[in-house]
PDB file of C-alpha atoms in Angstrom:
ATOM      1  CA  UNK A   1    -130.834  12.171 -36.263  1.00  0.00           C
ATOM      2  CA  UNK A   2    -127.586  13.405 -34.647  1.00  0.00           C
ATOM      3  CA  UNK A   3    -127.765  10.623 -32.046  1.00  0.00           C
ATOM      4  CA  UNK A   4    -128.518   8.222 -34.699  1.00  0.00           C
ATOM      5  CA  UNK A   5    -125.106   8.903 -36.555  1.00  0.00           C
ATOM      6  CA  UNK A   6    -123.245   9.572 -32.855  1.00  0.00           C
ATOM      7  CA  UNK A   7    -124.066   5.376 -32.220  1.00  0.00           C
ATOM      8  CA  UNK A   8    -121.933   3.734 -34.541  1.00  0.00           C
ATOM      9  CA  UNK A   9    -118.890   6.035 -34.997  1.00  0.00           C
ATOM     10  CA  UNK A  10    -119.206   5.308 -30.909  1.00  0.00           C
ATOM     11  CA  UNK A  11    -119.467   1.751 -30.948  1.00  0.00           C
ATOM     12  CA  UNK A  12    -116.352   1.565 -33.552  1.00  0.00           C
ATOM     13  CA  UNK A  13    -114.351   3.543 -31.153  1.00  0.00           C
ATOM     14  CA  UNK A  14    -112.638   0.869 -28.610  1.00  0.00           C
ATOM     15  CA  UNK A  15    -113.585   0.582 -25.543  1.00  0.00           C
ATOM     16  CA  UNK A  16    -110.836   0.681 -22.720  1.00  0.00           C
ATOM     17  CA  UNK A  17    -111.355  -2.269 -21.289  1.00  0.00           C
ATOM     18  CA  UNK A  18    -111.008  -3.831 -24.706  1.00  0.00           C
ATOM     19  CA  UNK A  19    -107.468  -1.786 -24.930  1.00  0.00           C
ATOM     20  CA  UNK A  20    -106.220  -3.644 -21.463  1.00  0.00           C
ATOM     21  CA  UNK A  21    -107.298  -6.526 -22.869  1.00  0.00           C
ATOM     22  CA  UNK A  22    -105.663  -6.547 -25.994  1.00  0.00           C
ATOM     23  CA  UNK A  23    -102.314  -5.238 -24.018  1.00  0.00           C
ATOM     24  CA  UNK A  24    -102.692  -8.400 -21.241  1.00  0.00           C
ATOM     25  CA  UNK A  25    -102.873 -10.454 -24.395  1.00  0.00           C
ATOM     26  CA  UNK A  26     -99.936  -8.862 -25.708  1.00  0.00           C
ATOM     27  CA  UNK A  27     -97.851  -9.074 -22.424  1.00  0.00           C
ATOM     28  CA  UNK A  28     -99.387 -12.847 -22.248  1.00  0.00           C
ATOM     29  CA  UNK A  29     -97.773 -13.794 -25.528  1.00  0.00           C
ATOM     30  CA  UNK A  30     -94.176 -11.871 -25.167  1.00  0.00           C
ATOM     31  CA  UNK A  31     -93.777 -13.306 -21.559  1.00  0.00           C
ATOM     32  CA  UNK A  32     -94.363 -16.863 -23.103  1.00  0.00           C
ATOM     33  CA  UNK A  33     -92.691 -17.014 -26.005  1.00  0.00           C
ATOM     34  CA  UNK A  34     -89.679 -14.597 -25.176  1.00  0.00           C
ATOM     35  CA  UNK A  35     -87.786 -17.343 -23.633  1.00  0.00           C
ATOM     36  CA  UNK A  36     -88.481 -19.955 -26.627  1.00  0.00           C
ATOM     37  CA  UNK A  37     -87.410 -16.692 -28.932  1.00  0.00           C
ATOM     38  CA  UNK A  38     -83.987 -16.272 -26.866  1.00  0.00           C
ATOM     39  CA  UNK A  39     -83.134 -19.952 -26.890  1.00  0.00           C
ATOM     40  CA  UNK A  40     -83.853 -20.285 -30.729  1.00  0.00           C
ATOM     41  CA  UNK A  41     -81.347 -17.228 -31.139  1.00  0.00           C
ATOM     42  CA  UNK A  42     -78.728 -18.882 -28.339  1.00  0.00           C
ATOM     43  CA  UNK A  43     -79.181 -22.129 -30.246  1.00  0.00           C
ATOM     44  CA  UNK A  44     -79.325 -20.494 -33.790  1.00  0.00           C
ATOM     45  CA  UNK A  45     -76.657 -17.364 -34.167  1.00  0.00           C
ATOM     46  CA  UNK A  46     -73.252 -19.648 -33.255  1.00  0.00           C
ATOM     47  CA  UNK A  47     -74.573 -21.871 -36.916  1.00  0.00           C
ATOM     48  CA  UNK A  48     -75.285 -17.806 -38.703  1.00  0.00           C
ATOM     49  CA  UNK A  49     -71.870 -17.049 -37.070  1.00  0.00           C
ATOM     50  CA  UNK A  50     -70.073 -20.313 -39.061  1.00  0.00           C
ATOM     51  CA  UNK A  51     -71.999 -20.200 -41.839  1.00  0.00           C
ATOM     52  CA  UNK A  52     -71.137 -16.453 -42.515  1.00  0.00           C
ATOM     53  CA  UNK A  53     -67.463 -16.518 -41.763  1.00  0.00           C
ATOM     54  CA  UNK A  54     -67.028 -19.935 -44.066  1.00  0.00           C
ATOM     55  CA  UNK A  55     -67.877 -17.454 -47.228  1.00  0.00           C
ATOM     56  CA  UNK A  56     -65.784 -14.604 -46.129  1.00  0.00           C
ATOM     57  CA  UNK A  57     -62.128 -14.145 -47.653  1.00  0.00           C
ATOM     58  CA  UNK A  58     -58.796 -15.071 -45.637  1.00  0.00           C
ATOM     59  CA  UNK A  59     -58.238 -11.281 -44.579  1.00  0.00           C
ATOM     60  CA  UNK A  60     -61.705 -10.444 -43.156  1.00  0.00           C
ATOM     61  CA  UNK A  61     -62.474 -14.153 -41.147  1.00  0.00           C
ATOM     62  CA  UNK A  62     -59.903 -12.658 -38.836  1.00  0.00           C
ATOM     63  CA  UNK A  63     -61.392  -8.984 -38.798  1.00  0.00           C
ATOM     64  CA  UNK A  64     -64.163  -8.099 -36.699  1.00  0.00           C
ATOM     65  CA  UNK A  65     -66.983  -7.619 -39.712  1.00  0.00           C
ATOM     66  CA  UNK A  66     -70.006 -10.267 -39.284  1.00  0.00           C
ATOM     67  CA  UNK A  67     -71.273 -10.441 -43.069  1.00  0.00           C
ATOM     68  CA  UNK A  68     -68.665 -11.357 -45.885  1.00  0.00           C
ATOM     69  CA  UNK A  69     -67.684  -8.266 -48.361  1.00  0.00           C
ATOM     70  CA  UNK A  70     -68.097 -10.620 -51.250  1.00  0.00           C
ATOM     71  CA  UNK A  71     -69.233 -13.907 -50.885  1.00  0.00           C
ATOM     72  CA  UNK A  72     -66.822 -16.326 -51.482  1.00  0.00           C
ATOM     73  CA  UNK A  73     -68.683 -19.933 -52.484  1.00  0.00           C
ATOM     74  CA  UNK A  74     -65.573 -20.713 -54.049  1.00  0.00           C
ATOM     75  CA  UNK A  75     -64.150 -22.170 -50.218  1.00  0.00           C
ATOM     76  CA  UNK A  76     -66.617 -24.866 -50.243  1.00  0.00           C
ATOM     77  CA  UNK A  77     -64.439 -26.401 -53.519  1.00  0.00           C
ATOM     78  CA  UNK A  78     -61.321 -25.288 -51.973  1.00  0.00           C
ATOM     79  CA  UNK A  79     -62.285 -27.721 -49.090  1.00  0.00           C
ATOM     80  CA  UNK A  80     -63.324 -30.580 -51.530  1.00  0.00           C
ATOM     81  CA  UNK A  81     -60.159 -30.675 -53.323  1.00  0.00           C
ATOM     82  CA  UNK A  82     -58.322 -30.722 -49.884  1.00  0.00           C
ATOM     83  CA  UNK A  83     -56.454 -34.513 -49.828  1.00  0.00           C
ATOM     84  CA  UNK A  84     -58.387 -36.856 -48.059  1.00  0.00           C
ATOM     85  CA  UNK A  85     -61.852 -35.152 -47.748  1.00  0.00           C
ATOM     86  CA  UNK A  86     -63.748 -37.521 -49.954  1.00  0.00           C
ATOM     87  CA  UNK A  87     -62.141 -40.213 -48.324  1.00  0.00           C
ATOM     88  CA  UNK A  88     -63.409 -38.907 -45.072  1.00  0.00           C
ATOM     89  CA  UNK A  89     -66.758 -38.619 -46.336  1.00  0.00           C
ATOM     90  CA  UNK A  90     -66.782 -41.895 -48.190  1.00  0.00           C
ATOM     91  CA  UNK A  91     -65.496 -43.625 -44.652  1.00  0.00           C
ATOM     92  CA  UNK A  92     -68.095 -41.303 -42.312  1.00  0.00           C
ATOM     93  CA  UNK A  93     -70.754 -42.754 -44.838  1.00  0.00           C
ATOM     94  CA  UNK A  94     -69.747 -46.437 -44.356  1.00  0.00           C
ATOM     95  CA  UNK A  95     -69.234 -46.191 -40.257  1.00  0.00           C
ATOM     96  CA  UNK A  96     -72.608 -44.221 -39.906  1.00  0.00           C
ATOM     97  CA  UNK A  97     -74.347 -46.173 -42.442  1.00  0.00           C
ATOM     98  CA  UNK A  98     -73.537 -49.192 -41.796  1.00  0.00           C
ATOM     99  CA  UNK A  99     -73.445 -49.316 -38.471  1.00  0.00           C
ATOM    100  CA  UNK A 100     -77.250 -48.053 -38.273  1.00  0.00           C
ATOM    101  CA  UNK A 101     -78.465 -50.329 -40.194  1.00  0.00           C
ATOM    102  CA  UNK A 102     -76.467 -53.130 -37.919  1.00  0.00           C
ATOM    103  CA  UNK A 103     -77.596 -51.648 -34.776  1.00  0.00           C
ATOM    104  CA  UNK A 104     -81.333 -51.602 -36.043  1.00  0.00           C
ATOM    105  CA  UNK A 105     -80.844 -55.105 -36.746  1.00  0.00           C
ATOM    106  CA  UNK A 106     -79.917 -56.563 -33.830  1.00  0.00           C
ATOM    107  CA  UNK A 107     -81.285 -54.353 -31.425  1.00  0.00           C
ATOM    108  CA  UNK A 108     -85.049 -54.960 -32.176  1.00  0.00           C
ATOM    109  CA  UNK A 109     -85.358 -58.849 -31.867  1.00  0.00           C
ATOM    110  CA  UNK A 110     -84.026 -58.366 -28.396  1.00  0.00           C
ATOM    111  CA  UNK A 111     -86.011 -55.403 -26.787  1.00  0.00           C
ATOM    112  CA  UNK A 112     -88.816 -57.646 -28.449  1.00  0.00           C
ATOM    113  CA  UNK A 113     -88.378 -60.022 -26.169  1.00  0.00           C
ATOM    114  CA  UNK A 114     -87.999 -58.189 -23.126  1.00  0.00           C
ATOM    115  CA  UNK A 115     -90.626 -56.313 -24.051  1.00  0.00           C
ATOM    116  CA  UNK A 116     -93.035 -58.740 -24.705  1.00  0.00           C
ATOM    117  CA  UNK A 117     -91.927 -62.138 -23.727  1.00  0.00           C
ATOM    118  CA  UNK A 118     -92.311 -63.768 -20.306  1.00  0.00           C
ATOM    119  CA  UNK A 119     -89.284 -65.890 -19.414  1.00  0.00           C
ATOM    120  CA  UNK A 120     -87.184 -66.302 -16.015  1.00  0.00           C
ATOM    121  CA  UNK A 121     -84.682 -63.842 -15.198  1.00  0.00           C
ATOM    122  CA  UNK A 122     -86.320 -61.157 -18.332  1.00  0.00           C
ATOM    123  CA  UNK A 123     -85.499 -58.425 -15.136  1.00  0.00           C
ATOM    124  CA  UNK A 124     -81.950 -59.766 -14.967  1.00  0.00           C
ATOM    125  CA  UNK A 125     -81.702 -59.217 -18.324  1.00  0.00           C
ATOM    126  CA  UNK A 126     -82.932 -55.957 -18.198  1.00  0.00           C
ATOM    127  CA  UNK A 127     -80.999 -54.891 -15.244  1.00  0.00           C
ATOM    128  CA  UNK A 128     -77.440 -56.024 -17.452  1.00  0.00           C
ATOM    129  CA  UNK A 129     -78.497 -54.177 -20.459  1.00  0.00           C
ATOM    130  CA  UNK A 130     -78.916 -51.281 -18.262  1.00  0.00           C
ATOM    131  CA  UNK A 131     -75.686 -51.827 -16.517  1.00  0.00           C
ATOM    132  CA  UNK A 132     -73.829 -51.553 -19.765  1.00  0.00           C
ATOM    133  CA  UNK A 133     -75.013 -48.178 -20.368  1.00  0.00           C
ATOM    134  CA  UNK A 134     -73.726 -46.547 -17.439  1.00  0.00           C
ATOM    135  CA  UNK A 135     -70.299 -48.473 -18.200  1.00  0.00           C
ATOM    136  CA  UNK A 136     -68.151 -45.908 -19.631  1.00  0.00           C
ATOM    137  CA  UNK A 137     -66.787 -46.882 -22.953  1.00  0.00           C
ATOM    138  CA  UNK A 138     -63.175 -45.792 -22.116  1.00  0.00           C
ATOM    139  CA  UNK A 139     -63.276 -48.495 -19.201  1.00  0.00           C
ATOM    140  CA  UNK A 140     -62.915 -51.394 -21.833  1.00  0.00           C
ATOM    141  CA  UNK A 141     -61.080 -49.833 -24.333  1.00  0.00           C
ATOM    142  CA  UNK A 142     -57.894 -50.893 -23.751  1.00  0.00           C
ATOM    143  CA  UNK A 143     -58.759 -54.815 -23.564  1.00  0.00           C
ATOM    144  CA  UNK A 144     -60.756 -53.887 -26.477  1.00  0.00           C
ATOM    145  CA  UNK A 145     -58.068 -52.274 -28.388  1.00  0.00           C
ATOM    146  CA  UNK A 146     -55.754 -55.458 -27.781  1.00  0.00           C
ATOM    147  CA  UNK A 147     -58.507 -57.961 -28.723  1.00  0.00           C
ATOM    148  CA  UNK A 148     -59.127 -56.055 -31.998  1.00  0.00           C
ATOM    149  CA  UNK A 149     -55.268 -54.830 -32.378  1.00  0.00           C
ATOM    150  CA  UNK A 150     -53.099 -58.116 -31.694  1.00  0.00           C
ATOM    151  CA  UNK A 151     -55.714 -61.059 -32.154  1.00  0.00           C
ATOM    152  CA  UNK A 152     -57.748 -59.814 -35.435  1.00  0.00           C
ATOM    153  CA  UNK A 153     -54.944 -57.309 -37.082  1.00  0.00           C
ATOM    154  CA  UNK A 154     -57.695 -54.750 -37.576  1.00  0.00           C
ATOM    155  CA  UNK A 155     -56.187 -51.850 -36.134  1.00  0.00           C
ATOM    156  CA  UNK A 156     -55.774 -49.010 -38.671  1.00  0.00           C
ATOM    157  CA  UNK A 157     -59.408 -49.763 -39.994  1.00  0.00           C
ATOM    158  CA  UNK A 158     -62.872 -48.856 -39.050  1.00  0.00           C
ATOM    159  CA  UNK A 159     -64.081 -52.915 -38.461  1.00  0.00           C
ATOM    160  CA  UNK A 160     -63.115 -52.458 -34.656  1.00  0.00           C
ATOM    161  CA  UNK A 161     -66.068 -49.629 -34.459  1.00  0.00           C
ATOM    162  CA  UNK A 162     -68.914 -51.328 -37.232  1.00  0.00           C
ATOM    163  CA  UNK A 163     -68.737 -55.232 -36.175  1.00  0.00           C
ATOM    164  CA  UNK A 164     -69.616 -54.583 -32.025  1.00  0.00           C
ATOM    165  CA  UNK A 165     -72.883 -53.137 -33.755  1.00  0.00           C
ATOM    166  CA  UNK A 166     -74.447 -55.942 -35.227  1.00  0.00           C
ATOM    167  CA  UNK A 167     -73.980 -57.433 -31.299  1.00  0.00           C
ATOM    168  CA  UNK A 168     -76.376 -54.843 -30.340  1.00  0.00           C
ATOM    169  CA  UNK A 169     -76.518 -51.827 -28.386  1.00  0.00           C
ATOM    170  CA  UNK A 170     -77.740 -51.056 -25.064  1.00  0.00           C
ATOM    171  CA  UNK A 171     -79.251 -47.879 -25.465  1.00  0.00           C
ATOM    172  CA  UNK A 172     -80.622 -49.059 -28.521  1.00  0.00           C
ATOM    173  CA  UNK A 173     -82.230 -51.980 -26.653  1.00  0.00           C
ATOM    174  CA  UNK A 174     -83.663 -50.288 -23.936  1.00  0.00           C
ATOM    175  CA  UNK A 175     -85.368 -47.244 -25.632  1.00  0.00           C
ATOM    176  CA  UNK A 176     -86.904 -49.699 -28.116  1.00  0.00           C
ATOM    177  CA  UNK A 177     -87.852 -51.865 -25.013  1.00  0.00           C
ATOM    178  CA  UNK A 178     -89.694 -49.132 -23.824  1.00  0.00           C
ATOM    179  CA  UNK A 179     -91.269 -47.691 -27.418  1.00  0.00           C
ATOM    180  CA  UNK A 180     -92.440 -51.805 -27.596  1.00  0.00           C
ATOM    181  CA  UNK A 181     -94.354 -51.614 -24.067  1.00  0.00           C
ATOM    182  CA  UNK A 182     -96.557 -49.090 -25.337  1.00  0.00           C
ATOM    183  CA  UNK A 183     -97.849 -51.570 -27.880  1.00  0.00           C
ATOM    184  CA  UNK A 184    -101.017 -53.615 -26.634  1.00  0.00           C
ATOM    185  CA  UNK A 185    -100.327 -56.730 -26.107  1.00  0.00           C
ATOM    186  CA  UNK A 186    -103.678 -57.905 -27.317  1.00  0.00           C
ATOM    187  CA  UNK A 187    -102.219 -56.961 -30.989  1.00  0.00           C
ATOM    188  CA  UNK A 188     -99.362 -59.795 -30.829  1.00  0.00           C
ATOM    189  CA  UNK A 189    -101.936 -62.577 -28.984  1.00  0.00           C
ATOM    190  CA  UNK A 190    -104.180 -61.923 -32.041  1.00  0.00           C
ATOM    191  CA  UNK A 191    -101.190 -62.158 -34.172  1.00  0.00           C
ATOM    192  CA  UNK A 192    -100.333 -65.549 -32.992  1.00  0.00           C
ATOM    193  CA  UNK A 193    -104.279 -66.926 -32.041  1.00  0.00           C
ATOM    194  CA  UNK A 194    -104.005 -66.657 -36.385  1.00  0.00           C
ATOM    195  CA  UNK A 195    -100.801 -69.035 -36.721  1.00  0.00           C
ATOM    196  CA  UNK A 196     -97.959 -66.356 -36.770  1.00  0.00           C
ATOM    197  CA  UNK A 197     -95.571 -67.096 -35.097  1.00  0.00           C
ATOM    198  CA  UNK A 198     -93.097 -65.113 -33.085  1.00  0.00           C
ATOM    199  CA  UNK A 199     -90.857 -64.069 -36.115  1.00  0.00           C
ATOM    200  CA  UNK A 200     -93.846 -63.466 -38.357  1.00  0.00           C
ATOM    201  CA  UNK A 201     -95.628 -61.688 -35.662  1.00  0.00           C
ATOM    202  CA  UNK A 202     -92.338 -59.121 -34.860  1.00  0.00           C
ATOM    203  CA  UNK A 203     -92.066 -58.527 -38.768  1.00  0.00           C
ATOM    204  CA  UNK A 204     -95.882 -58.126 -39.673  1.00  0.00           C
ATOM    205  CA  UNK A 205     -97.566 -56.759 -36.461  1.00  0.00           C
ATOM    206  CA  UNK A 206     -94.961 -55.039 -34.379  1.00  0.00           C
ATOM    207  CA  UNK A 207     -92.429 -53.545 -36.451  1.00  0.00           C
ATOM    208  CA  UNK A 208     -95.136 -51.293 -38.963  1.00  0.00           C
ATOM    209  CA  UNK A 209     -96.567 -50.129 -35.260  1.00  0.00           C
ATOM    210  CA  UNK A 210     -92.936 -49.394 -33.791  1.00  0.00           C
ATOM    211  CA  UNK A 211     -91.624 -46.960 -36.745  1.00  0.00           C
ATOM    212  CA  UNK A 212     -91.664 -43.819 -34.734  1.00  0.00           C
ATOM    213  CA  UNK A 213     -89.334 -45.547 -31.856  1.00  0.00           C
ATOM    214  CA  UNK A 214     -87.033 -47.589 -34.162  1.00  0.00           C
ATOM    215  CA  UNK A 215     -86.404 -44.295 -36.017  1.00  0.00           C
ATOM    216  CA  UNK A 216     -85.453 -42.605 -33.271  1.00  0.00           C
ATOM    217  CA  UNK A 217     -83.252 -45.592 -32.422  1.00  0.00           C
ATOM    218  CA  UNK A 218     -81.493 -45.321 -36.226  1.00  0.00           C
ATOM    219  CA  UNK A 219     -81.203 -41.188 -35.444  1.00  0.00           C
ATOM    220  CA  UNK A 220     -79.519 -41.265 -32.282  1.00  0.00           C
ATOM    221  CA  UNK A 221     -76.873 -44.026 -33.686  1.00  0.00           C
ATOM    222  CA  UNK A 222     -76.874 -42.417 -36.920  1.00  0.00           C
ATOM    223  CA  UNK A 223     -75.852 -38.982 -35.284  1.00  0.00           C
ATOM    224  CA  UNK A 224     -73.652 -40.888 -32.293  1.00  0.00           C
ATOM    225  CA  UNK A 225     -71.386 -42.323 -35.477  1.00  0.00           C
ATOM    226  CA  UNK A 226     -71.023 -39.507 -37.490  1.00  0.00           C
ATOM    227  CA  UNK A 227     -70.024 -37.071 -34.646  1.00  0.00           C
ATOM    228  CA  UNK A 228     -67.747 -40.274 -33.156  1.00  0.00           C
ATOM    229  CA  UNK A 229     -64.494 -38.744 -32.115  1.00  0.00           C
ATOM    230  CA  UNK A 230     -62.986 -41.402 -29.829  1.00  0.00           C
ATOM    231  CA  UNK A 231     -63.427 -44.319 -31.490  1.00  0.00           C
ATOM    232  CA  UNK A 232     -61.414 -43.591 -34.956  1.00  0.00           C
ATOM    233  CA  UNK A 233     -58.633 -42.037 -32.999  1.00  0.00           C
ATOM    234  CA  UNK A 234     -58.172 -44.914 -31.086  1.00  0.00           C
ATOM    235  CA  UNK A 235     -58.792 -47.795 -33.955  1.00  0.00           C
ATOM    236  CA  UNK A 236     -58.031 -45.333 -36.792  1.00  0.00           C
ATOM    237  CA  UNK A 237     -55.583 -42.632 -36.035  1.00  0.00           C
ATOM    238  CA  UNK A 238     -53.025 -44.698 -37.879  1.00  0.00           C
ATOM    239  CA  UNK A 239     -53.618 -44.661 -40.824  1.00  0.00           C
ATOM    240  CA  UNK A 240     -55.235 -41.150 -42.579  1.00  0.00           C
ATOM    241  CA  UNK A 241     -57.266 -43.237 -45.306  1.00  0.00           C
ATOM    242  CA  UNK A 242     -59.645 -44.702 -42.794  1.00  0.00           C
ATOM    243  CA  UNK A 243     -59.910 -41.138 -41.108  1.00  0.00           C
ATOM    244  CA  UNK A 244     -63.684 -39.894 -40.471  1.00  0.00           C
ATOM    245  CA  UNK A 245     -64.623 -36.436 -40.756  1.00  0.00           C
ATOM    246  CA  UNK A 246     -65.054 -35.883 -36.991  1.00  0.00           C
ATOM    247  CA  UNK A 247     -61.397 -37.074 -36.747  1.00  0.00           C
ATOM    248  CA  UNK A 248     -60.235 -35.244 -39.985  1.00  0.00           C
ATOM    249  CA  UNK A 249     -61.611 -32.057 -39.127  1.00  0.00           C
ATOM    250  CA  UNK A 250     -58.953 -31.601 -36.096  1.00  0.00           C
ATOM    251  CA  UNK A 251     -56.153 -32.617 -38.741  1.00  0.00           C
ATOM    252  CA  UNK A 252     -57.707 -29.661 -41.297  1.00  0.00           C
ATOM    253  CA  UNK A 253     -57.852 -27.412 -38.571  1.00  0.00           C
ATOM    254  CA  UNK A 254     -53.990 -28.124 -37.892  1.00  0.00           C
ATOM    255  CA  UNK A 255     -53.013 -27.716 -41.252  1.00  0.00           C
ATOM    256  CA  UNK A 256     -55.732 -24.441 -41.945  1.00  0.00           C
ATOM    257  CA  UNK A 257     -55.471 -22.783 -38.397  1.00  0.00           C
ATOM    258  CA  UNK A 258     -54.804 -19.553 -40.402  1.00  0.00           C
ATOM    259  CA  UNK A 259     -57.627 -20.050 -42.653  1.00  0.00           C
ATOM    260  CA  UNK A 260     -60.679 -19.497 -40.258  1.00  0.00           C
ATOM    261  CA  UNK A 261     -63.221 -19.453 -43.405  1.00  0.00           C
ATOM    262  CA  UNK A 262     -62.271 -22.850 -45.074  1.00  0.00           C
ATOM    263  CA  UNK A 263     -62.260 -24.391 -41.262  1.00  0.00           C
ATOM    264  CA  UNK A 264     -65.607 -22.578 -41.104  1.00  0.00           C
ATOM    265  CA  UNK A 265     -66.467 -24.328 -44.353  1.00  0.00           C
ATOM    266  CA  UNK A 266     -65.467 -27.848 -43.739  1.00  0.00           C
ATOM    267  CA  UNK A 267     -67.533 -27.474 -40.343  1.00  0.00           C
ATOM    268  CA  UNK A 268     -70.739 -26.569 -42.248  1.00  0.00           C
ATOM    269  CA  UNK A 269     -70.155 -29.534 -45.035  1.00  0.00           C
ATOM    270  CA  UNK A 270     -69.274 -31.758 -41.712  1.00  0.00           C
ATOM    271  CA  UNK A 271     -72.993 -30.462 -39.871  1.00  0.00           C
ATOM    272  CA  UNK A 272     -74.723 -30.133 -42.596  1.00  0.00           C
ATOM    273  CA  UNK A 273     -75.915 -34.031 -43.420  1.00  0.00           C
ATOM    274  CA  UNK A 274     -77.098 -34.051 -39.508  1.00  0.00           C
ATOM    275  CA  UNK A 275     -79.078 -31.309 -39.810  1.00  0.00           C
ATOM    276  CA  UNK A 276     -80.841 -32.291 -42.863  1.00  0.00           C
ATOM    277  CA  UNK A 277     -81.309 -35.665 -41.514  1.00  0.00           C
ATOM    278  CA  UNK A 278     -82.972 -34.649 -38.634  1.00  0.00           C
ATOM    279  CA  UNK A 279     -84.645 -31.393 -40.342  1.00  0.00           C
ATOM    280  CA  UNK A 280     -86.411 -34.366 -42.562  1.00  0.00           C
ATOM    281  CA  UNK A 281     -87.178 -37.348 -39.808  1.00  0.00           C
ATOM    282  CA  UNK A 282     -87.786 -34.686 -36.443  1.00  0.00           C
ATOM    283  CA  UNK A 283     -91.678 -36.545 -37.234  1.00  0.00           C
ATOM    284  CA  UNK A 284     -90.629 -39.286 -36.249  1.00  0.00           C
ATOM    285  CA  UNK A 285     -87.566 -38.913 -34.146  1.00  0.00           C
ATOM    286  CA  UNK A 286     -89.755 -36.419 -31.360  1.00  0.00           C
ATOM    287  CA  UNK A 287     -93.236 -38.885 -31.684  1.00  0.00           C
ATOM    288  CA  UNK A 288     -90.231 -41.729 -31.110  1.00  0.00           C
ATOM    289  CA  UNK A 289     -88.974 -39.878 -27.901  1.00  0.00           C
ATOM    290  CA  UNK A 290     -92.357 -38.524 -26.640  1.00  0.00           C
ATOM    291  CA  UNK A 291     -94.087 -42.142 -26.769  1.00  0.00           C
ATOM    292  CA  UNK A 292     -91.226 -43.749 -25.238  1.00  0.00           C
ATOM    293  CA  UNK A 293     -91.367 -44.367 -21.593  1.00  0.00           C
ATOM    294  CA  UNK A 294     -95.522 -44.181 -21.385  1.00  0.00           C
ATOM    295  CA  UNK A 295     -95.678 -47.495 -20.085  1.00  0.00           C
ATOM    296  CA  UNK A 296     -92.844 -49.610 -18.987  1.00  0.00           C
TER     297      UNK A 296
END
């Protein structure tokens, strides 16, 4: 009878070669995710460290204290009602709007056909849009300036930076070149053994399949305008009512260099649309990236 009730309470007891195993297990998972834990918090704390100072008051921002005494929500209006900020916004909306929905455009016909078209010199072609990547945009701009400055009188406005879109962009072309590879071809000779033709056959057949890569496309230009620093202080700087929030943050840090918690709060309203953007569309932006470049 004794040896009867002995069995269980033993067999409940762990064995130690259950304990090691549970403790390799445990080592196992630390060792992997510790560095994916320390680059979240390297990535993570500097937007905590913003965020926190943009609701503390004038006197403590410049103390060393990390959360606010009182939280003060009222610096988010005080940055609103700053001259020019809606402007900013209104103008940041139209360049990175706009000039998305341009680059989309114009990009996609042409990767289509140098993804899927078979014509002399489609390599030459290829090797130029390639080549105007790795030309540095600050090589051109002064003939660029001049064009847009002294033959079209658009200097002062934001035209100079949204117009060159709808001409296409390399980077654009040749991610969505490669997204358009992985595509079998066997879809688009279907498409057109039916009577589609090529227009028909990009709009109905390719461009449902190639969502994932033309939203990463609209993403990166999306985020490339909005943070664009170099272009409206060349084409813009002029005149403060075509100012974008990348370039009228450094003129509300000028006039707020004191004021470390409503500079802290105009940076969170200027990174806070990007974040959400891509906190909503990372679907589609990472299965964009990841496919691109399978085949090519």
């Amino acid at each position: 009878m004794t040896q009867l009730l002995d069995t269980p309470a033993r067999a409940l007891t762990p064995a130690p070669e259950a304990k090691a195993a549970r403790r390799r297990n445990a080592l196992h998972w630390i060792a992997v995710h510790s560095l994916g834990v320390a680059a979240a918090l390297f990535f993570t704390l500097p937007f905590v460290f913003v965020f926190l100072t943009s609701l503390m008051s004038d006197s403590q921002a410049l103390s060393r204290d990390l959360i606010p005494h009182t939280w003060e929500w009222d610096n988010y209006r005080k940055v609103f009602d700053t001259p020019g900020f809606l402007t900013w916004w209104r103008n940041t909306l139209l360049y990175a709007g706009l000039g998305t929905v341009l680059t989309v455009v114009s990009s996609v016909p042409v990767a289509y056909a140098l993804a899927k078209f078979r014509f002399r010199g489609r390599n030459l072609a290829l090797m130029l849009v390639i080549s105007m990547m790795m030309l540095p945009p600050q090589v051109v701009v002064i003939p660029m300036y001049l064009f847009w400055a002294r033959q079209l009188d658009l200097s002062g406005t934001l035209w100079p930076l949204i117009v060159p879109m709808a001409l296409g962009d390399a980077f654009s072309i040749f991610l969505l070149r490669q997204f358009l590879t992985t595509i079998p071809d066997e879809y688009v000779d279907a498409a057109k053994v039916d009577g589609c033709g090529d227009v028909r056959t990009l709009l109905k057949v390719v461009l449902p399949m190639a969502k994932p890569g033309i939203a990463a496309v609209a993403l990166f230009q999306f985020f490339y305008a909005w943070n664009d620093y170099f272009g409206p202080q060349i084409y813009a700087s002029e005149n403060p009512g075509a100012w974008t929030l990348s370039y009228g943050l450094e003129s509300f840090k000028g006039a707020h260099h004191t004021d470390w918690n409503l500079t802290m709060a105009a940076t969170v309203l200027v990174m806070a649309p990007v974040i959400l953007v891509f906190f909503f569309a990372q679907k589609a932006f990472v299965e964009g990236v990841t496919l691109t470049g399978v085949k090519g």
